[in-house]
Short mmCIF file of C-alpha atoms in Angstrom, two decimals:
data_model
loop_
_atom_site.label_atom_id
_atom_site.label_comp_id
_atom_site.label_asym_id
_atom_site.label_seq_id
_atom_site.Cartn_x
_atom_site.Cartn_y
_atom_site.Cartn_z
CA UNK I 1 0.00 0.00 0.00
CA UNK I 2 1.12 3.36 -0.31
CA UNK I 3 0.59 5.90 2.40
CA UNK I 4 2.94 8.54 1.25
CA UNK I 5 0.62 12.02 1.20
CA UNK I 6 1.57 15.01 -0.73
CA UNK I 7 2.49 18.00 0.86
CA UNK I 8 -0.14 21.33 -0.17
CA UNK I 9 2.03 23.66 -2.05
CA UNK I 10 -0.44 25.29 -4.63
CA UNK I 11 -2.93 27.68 -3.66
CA UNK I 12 -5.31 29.51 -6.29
CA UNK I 13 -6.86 33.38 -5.10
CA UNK I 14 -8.78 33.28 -8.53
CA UNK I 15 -10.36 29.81 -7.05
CA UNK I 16 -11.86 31.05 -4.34
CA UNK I 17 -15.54 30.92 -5.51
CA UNK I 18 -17.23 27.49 -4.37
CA UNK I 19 -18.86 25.57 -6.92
CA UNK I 20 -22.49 23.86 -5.12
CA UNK I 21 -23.47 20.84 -6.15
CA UNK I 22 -26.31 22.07 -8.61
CA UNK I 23 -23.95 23.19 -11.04
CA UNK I 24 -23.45 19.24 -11.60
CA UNK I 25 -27.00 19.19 -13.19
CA UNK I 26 -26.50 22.56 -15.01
CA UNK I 27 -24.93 23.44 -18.82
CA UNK I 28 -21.39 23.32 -18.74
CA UNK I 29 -21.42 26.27 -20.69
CA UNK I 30 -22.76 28.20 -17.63
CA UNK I 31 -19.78 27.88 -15.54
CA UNK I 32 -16.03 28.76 -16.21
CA UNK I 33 -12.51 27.16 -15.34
CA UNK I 34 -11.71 30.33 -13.30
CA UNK I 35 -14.65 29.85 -11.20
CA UNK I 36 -13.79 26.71 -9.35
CA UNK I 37 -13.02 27.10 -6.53
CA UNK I 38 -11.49 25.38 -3.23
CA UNK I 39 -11.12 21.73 -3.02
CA UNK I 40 -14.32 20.82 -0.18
CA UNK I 41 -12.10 17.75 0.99
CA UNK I 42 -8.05 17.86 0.58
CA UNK I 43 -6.86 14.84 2.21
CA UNK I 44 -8.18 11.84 0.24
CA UNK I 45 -7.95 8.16 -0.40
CA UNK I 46 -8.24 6.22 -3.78
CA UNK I 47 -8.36 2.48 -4.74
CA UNK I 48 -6.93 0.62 -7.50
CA UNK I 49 -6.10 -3.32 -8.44
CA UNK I 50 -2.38 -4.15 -9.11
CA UNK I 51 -2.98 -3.47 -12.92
CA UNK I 52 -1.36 -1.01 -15.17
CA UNK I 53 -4.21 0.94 -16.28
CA UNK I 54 -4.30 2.51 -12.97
CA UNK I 55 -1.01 4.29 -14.65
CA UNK I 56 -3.48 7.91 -14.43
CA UNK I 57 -3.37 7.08 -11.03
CA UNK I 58 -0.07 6.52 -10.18
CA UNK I 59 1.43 10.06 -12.68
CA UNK I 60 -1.48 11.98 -11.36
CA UNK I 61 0.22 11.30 -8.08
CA UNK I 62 3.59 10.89 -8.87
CA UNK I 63 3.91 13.95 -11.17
CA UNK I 64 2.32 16.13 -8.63
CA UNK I 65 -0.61 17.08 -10.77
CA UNK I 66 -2.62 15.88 -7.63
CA UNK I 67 -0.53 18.43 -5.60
CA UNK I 68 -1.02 20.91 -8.03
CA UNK I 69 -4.78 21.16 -7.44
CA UNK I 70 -4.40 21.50 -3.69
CA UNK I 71 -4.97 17.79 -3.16
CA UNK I 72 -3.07 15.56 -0.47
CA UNK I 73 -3.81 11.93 -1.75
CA UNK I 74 -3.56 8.42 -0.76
CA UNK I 75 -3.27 5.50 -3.44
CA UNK I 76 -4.23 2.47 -1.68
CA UNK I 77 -3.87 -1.25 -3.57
CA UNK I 78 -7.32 -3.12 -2.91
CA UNK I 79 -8.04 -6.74 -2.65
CA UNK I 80 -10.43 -7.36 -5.57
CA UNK I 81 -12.95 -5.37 -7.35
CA UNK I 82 -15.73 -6.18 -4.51
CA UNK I 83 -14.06 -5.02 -1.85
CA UNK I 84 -13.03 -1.75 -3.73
CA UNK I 85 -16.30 -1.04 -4.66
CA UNK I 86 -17.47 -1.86 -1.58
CA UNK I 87 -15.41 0.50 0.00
CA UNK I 88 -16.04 3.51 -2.40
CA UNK I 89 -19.93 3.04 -1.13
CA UNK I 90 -19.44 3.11 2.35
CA UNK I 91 -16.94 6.33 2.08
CA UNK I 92 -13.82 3.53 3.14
CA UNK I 93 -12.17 5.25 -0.42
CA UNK I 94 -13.13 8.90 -1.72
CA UNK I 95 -12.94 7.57 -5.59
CA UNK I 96 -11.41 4.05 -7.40
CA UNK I 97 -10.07 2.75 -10.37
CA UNK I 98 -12.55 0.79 -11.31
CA UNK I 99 -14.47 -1.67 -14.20
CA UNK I 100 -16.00 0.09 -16.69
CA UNK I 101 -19.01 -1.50 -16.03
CA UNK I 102 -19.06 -1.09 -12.11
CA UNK I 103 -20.57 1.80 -11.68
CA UNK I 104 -23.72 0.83 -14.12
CA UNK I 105 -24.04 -1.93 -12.54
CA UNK I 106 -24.53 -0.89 -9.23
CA UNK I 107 -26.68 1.84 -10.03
CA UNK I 108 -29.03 -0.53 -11.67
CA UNK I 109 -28.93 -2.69 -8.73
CA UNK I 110 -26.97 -5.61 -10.16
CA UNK I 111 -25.30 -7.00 -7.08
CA UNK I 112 -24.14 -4.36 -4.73
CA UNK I 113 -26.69 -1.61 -5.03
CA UNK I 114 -25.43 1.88 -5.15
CA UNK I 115 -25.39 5.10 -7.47
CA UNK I 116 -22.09 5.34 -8.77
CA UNK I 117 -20.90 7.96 -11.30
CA UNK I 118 -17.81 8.20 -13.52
CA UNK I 119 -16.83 11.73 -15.14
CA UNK I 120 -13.32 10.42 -16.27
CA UNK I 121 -12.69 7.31 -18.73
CA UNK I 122 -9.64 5.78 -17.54
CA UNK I 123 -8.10 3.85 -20.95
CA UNK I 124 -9.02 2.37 -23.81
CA UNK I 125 -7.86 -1.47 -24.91
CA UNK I 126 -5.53 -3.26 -22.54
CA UNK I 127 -7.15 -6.85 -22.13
CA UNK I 128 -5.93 -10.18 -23.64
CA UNK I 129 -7.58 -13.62 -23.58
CA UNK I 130 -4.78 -16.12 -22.90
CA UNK I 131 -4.87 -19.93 -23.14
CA UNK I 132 -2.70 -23.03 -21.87
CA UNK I 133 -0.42 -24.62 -23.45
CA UNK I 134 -2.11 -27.65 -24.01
CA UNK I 135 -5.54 -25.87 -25.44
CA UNK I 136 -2.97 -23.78 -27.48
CA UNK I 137 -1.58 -26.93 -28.88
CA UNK I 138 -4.83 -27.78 -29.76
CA UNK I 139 -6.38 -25.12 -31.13
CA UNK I 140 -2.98 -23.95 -33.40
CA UNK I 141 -4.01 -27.21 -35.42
CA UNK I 142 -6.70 -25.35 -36.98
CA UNK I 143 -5.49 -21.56 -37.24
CA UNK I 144 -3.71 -20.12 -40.62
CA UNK I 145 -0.52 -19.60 -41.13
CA UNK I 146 1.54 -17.10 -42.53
CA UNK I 147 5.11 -16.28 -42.72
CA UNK I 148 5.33 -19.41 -40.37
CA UNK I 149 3.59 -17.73 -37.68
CA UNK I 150 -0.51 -17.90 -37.31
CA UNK I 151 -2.78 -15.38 -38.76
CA UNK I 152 -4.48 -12.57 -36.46
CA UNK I 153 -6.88 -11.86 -35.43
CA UNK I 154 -7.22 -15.40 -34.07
CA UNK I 155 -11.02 -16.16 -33.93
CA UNK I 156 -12.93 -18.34 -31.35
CA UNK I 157 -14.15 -20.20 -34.31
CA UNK I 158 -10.71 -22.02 -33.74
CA UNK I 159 -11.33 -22.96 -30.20
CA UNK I 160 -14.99 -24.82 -30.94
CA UNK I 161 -13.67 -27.85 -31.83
CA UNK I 162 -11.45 -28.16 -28.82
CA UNK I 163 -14.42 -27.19 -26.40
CA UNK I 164 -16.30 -29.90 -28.29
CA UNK I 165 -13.54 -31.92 -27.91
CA UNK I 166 -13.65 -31.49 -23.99
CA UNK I 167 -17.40 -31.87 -23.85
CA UNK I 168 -17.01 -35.44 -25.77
CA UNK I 169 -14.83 -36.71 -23.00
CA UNK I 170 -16.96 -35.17 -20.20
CA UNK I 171 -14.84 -32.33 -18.92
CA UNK I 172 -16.16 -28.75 -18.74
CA UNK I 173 -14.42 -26.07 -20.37
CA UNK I 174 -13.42 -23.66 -17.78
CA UNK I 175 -12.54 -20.03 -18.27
CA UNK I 176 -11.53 -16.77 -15.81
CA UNK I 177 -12.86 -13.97 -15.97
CA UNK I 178 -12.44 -10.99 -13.60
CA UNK I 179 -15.60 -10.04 -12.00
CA UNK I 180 -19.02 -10.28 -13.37
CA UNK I 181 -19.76 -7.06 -14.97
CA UNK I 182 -16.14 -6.52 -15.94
CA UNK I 183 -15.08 -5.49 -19.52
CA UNK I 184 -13.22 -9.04 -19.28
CA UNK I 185 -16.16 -10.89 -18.48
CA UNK I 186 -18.19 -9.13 -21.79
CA UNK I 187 -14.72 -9.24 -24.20
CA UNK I 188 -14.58 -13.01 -23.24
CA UNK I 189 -18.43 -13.37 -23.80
CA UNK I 190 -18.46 -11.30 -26.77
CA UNK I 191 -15.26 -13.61 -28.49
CA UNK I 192 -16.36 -16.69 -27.39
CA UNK I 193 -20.17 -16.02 -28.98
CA UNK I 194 -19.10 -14.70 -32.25
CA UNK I 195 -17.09 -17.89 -32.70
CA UNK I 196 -20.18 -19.75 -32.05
CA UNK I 197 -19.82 -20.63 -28.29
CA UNK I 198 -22.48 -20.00 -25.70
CA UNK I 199 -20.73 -18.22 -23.17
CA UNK I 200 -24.36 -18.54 -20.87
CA UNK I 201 -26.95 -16.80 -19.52
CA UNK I 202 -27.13 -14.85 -15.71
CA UNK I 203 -30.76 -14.72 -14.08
CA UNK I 204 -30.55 -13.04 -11.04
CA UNK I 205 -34.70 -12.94 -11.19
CA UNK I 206 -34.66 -16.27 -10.78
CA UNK I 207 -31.34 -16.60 -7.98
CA UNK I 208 -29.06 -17.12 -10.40
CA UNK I 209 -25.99 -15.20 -10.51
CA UNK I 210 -23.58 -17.65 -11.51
CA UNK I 211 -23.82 -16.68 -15.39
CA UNK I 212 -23.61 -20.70 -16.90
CA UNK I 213 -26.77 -20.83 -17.65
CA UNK I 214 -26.93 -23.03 -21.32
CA UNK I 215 -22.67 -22.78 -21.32
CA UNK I 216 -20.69 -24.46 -23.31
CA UNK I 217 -17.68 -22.63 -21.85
CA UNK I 218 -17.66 -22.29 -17.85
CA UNK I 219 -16.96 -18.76 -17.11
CA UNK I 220 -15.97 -17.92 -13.47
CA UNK I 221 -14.26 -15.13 -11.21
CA UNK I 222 -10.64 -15.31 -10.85
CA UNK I 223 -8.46 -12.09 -9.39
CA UNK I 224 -6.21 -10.74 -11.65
CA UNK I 225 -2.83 -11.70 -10.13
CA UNK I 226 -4.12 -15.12 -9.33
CA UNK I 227 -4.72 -15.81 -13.30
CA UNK I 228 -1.34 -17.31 -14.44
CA UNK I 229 -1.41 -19.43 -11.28
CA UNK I 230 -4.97 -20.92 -11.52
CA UNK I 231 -4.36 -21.75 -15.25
CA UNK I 232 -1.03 -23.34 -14.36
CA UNK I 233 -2.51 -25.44 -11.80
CA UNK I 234 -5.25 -26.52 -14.25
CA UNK I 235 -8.33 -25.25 -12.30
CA UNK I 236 -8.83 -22.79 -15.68
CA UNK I 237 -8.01 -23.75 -19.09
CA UNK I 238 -7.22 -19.88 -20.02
CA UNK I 239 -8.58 -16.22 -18.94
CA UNK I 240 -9.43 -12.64 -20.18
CA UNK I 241 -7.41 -10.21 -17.85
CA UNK I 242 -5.87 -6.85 -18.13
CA UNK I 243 -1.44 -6.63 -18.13
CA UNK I 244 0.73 -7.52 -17.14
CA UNK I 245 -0.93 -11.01 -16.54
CA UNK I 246 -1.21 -12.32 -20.12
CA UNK I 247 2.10 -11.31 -20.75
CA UNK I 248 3.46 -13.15 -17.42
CA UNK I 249 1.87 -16.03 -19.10
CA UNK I 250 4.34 -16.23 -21.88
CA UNK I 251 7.22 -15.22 -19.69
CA UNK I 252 6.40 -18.28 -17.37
CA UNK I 253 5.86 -20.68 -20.59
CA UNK I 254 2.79 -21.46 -18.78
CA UNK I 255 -0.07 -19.92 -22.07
CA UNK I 256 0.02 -18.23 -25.08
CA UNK I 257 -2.34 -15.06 -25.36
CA UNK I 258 -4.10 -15.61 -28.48
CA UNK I 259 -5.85 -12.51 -28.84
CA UNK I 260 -6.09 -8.90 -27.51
CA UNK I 261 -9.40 -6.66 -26.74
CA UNK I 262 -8.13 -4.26 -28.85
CA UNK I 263 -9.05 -6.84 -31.63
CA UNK I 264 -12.01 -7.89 -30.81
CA UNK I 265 -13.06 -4.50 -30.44
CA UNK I 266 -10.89 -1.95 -31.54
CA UNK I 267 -10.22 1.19 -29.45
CA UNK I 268 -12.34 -0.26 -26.66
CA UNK I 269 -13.45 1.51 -23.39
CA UNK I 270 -11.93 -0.21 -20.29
CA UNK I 271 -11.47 1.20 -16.79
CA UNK I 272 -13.20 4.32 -15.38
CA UNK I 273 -12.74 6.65 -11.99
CA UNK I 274 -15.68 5.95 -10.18
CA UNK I 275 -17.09 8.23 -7.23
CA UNK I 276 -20.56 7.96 -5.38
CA UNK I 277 -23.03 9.94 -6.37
CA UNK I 278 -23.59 11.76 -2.71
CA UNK I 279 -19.68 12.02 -2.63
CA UNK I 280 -19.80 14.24 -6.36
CA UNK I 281 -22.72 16.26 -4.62
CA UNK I 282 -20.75 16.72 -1.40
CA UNK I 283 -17.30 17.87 -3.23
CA UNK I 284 -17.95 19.31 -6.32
CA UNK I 285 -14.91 21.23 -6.81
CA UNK I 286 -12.62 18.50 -5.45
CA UNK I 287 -14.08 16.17 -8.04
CA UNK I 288 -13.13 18.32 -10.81
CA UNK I 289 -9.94 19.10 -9.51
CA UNK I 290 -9.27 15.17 -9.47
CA UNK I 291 -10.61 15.23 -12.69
CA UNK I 292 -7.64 17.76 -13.97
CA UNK I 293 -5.33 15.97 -12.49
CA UNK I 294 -6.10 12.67 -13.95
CA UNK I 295 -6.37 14.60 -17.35
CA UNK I 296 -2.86 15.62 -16.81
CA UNK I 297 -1.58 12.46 -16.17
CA UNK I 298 -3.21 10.88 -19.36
CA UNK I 299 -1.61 13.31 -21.53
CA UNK I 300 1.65 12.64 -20.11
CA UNK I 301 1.20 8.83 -20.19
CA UNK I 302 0.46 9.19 -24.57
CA UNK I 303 2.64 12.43 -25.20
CA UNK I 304 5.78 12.02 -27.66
CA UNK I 305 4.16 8.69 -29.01
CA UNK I 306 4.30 7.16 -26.06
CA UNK I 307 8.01 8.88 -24.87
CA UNK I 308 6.78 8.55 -21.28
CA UNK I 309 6.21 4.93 -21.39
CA UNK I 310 9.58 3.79 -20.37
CA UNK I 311 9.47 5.92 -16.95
CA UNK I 312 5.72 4.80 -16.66
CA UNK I 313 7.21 1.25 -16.51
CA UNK I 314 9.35 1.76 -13.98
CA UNK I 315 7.00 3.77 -11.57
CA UNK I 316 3.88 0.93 -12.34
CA UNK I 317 6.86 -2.06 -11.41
CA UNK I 318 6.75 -0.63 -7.99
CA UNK I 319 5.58 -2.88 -5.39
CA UNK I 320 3.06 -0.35 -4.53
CA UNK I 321 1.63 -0.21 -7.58
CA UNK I 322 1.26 -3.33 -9.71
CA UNK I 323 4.47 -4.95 -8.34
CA UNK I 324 5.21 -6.88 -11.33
CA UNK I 325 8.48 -6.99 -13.24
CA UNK I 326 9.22 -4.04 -15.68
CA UNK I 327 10.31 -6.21 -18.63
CA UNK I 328 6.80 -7.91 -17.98
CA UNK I 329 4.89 -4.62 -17.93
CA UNK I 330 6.73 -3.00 -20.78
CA UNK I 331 6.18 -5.76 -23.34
CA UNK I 332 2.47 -4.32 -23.39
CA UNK I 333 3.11 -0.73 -22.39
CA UNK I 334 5.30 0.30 -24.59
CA UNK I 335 3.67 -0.71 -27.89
CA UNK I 336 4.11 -4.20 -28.70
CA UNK I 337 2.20 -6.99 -27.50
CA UNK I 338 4.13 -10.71 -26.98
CA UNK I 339 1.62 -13.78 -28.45
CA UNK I 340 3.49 -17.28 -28.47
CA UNK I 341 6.75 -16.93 -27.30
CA UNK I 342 9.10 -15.10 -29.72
CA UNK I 343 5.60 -13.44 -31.77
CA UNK I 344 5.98 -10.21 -30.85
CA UNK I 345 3.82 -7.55 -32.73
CA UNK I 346 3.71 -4.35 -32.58
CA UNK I 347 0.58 -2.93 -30.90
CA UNK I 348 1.12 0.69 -30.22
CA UNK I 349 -2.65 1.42 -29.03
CA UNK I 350 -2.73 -1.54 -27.22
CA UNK I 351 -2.61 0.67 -23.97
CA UNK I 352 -4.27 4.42 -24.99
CA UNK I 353 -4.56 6.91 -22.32
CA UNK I 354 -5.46 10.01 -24.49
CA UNK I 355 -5.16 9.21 -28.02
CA UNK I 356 -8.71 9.11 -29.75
CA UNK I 357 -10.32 10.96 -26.99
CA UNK I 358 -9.69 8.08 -24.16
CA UNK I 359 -10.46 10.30 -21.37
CA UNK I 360 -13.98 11.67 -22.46
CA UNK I 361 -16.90 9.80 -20.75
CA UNK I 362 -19.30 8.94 -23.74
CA UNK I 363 -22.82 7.50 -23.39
CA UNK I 364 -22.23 4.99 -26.20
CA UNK I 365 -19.60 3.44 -24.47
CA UNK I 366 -22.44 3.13 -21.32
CA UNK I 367 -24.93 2.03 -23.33
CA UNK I 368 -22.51 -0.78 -25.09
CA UNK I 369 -21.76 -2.15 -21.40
CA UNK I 370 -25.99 -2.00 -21.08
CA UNK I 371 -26.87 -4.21 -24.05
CA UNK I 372 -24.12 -6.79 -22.93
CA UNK I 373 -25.54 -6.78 -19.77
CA UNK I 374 -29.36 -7.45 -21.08
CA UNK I 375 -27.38 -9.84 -23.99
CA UNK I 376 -26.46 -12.44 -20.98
CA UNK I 377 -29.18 -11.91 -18.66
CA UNK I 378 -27.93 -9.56 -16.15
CA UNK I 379 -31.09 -7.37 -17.09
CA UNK I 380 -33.28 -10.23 -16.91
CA UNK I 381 -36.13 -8.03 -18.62
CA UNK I 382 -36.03 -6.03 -21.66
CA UNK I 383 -35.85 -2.54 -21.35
CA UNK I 384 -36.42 0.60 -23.83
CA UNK I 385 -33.78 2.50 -25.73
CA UNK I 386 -35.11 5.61 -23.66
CA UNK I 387 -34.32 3.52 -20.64
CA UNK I 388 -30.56 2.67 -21.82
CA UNK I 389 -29.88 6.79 -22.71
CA UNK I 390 -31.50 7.62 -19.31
CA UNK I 391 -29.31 5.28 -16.80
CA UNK I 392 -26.15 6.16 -19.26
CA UNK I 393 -26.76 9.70 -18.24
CA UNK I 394 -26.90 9.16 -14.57
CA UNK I 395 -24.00 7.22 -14.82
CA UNK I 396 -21.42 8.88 -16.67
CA UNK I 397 -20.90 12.65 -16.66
CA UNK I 398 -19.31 14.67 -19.78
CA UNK I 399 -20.44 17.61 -17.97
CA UNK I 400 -18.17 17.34 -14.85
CA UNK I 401 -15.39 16.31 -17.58
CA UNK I 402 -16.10 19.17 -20.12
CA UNK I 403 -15.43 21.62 -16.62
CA UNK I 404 -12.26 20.12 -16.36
CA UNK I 405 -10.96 20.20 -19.57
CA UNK I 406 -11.92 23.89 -20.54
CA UNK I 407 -10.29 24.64 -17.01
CA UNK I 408 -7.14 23.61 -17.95
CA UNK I 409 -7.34 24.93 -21.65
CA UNK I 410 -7.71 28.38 -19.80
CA UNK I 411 -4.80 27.65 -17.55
CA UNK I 412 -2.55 26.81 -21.12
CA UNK I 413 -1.95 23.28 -19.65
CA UNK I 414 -3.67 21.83 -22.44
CA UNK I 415 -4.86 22.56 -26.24
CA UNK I 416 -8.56 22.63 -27.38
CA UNK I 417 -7.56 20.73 -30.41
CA UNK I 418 -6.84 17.64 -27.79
CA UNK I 419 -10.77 17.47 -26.80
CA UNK I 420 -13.98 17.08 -28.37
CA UNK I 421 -15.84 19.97 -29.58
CA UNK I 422 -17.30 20.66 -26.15
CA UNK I 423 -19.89 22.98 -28.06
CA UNK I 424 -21.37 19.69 -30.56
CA UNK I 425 -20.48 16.71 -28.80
CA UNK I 426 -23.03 14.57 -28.12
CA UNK I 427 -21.87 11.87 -26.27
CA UNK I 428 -22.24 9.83 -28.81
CA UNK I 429 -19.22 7.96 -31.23
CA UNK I 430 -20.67 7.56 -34.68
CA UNK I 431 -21.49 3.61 -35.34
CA UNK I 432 -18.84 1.62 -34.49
CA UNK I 433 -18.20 -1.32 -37.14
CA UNK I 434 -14.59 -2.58 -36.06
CA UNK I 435 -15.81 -5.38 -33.89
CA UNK I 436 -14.32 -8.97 -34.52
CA UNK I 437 -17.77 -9.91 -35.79
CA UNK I 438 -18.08 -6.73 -38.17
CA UNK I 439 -21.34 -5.92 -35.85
CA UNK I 440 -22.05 -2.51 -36.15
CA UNK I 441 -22.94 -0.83 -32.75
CA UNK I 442 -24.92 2.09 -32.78
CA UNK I 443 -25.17 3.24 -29.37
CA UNK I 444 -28.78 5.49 -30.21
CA UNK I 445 -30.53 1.78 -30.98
CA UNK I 446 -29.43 -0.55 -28.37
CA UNK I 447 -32.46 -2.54 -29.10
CA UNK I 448 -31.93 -2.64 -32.82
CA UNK I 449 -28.16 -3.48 -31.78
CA UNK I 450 -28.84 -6.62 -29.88
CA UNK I 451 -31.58 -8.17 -32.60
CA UNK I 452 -28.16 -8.70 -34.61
CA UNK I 453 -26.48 -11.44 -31.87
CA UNK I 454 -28.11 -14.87 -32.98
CA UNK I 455 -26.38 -16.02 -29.00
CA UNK I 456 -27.70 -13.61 -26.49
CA UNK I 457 -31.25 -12.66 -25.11
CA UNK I 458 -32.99 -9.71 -27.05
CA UNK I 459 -36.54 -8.29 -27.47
CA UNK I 460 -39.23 -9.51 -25.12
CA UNK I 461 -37.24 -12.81 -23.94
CA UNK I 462 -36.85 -13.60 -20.23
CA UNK I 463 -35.14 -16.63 -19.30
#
């Protein structure tokens, strides 16, 4: 854990004006940067898991952006993603590092019940699904090859026959996945289906949370830094997870990573900075001062094409932060992603901080976690498209964002070019068509969206 607090050095006369909480629900375009004021709370404490997306974290802290907004912080390594959420609700942690789909799913009462918000989109891509050496060795038997080396992206359609092959002799196929609503749990879901496996169905209607409903793959919680482990031991015969545990995988010979998120969905959302709800009312100004900060530290982590990376390595190797070994963490961080052992490719938005607007909060990328959520039965009942825009909007919150941003555009810290066009945005990406499947998601028609899945629930079905 690290306990190490900054010291207050920065202090703003033009801040002085305190923002109330209304402004929250307000036009952006009524308030400016120079008018927020004081932090409400300056001491604070924020979660993470041991995983290199929480790099915004660790510069925001590190580079003294925190400090720079009259902030004394605490980043705290948590246990799992239950516990961290857990202790964002009861006020344990001020703010986490956190699943993108956490914070919908607790405000839509899907396990722990609580109104989380996110104004601050953490990363996009990151994940890998990684297999063992024995499913490998089976499933390489029916990939292409080119150049001696197999053809990407490497479809589930090539893993069938070996699930098949397991069900025949009267073993379940068994798969990790982080936590339930995790972008790793939908990425695996979402891979595994468009190859033609039935990933199953949750009903939590009916008491049934354990999501293996009609599987033909087992999916099941594993904790991040427990994946190559598991695997090895055989209780798993591979795992979606963030780095640096796919790559740890090939450096311990253990599994090959056969694919990465950023394939199966290019330029994915992953993690978010989740607060409560009441916390966000209780300190607006602090929140957008985090926000800035975390901004900041984004911008550094991209800037140069990636120049940064190499320092960002050795801060993340840190025992306090993911505690993993730097040549580990830089064969993903750094732009190039290791497959068998000896395939390495280069992958330069396979971690993106900044770069194609990673930082803004869009609804689309809420209502995409939404529809995979109804697809597997986590909504047990279906719901309207008015229904998905309404819950993304309580959810995640341009508005505190856009505050942020033009703040430190007026402050010269950053360039308006680097943003979205605060004035038209909509919160909307236009249809997104590079999924592995060449589905085309169009966040405005969630309904229309999920009709196209021949594996998944849609319309009127309840299980």
């Amino acid at each position: 854990m690290l306990h190490k607090t900054v010291k207050h050095k920065f202090k703003q006369v033009a801040g002085s004006l305190t923002l109330v909480a209304s402004l929250f629900t307000a036009s952006v375009t009524t308030v400016s940067a120079e008018d927020i004021g004081w932090p409400e709370k300056e001491e604070l404490k924020f979660g993470f898991i041991k995983l290199t997306d929480m790099a915004p974290l660790a510069i925001a802290y590190e580079k003294g952006y925190f400090e720079d907004e009259g902030l004394y912080v605490t980043l705290e390594a948590q246990a799992n993603w239950k516990v961290l959420l857990d202790r964002v609700i009861d006020g344990q942690l001020d703010g986490a590092h956190m699943l993108a789909g956490q914070p919908l799913g607790a405000t839509i009462g899907f396990g722990t019940q609580s109104h989380i918000i996110t104004a601050f989109s953490m990363d996009l891509n990151g994940n890998g699904i990684t297999v063992s050496n024995d499913v490998w060795a089976e499933m390489e038997k029916h990939i292409p090859v080119e150049n001696g080396k197999p053809v990407h992206p490497i479809k589930a359609d090539y893993l069938k026959p070996v699930v098949e092959s397991y069900k025949q002799a009267g073993k379940p196929f068994k798969m990790g996945m982080v936590f339930p609503v995790s972008t790793h749990n939908y990425e695996l879901r979402y891979w595994l289906a468009a190859g033609g496996i039935h990933p199953g169905y949750y009903a939590p209607h009916k008491g049934d949370t354990s999501g293996q409903i009609d599987a033909q793959a087992l999916l099941s919680v594993t904790p991040p830094p427990q994946m190559p482990a598991t695997m090895e031991a055989g209780t798993i015969f591979g795992y979606c997870v963030g780095e640096p545990w796919n790559q740890q995988a090939v450096f311990k010979g253990i599994g090959v990573p056969v694919i990465t998120d950023y394939e199966i969905w290019k330029n994915n959302p992953e993690k978010v900075f989740g607060v409560s709800k009441t916390w966000a009312e209780e300190n607006p100004n602090t929140h957008i001062r985090v926000v800035k900060a975390m901004i900041r530290a984004a911008m550094w982590l991209d800037a140069n094409n990636n120049a940064n990376r190499p320092e960002a390595v050795k801060i993340l190797a840190k025992s306090s932060y993911v505690g993993a070994d730097a040549d580990v963490i830089a064969n993903s961080m750094t732009g190039t992603f290791e497959y068998e052992k000896g395939d390495k490719r280069e992958v330069p938005d396979f971690n993106t901080f900044f770069r194609h607007n990673a930082t803004y909060p869009y609804y689309s990328d809420a209502i995409w976690y939404l529809t995979q959520m109804r697809r597997w039965g986590q909504i047990a009942e279906p719901k309207s498209d008015d229904w998905y825009m309404q819950t993304a909007k309580s959810v995640y919150r341009p508005d505190i964002y856009t505050m942020a941003a033009k703040a430190l555009i007026e402050e010269g810290l950053a360039d308006p070019k680097d943003f979205p066009d605060f004035d038209t945005e909509t919160g909307f990406k236009p249809p997104q068509t590079e999924f592995i499947d060449n589905v085309t998601f169009d966040g405005s028609k969630p309904n229309e969206y999920l009709e196209k899945f021949s594996i998944g629930l849609k319309g009127d079905t309840v299980l």
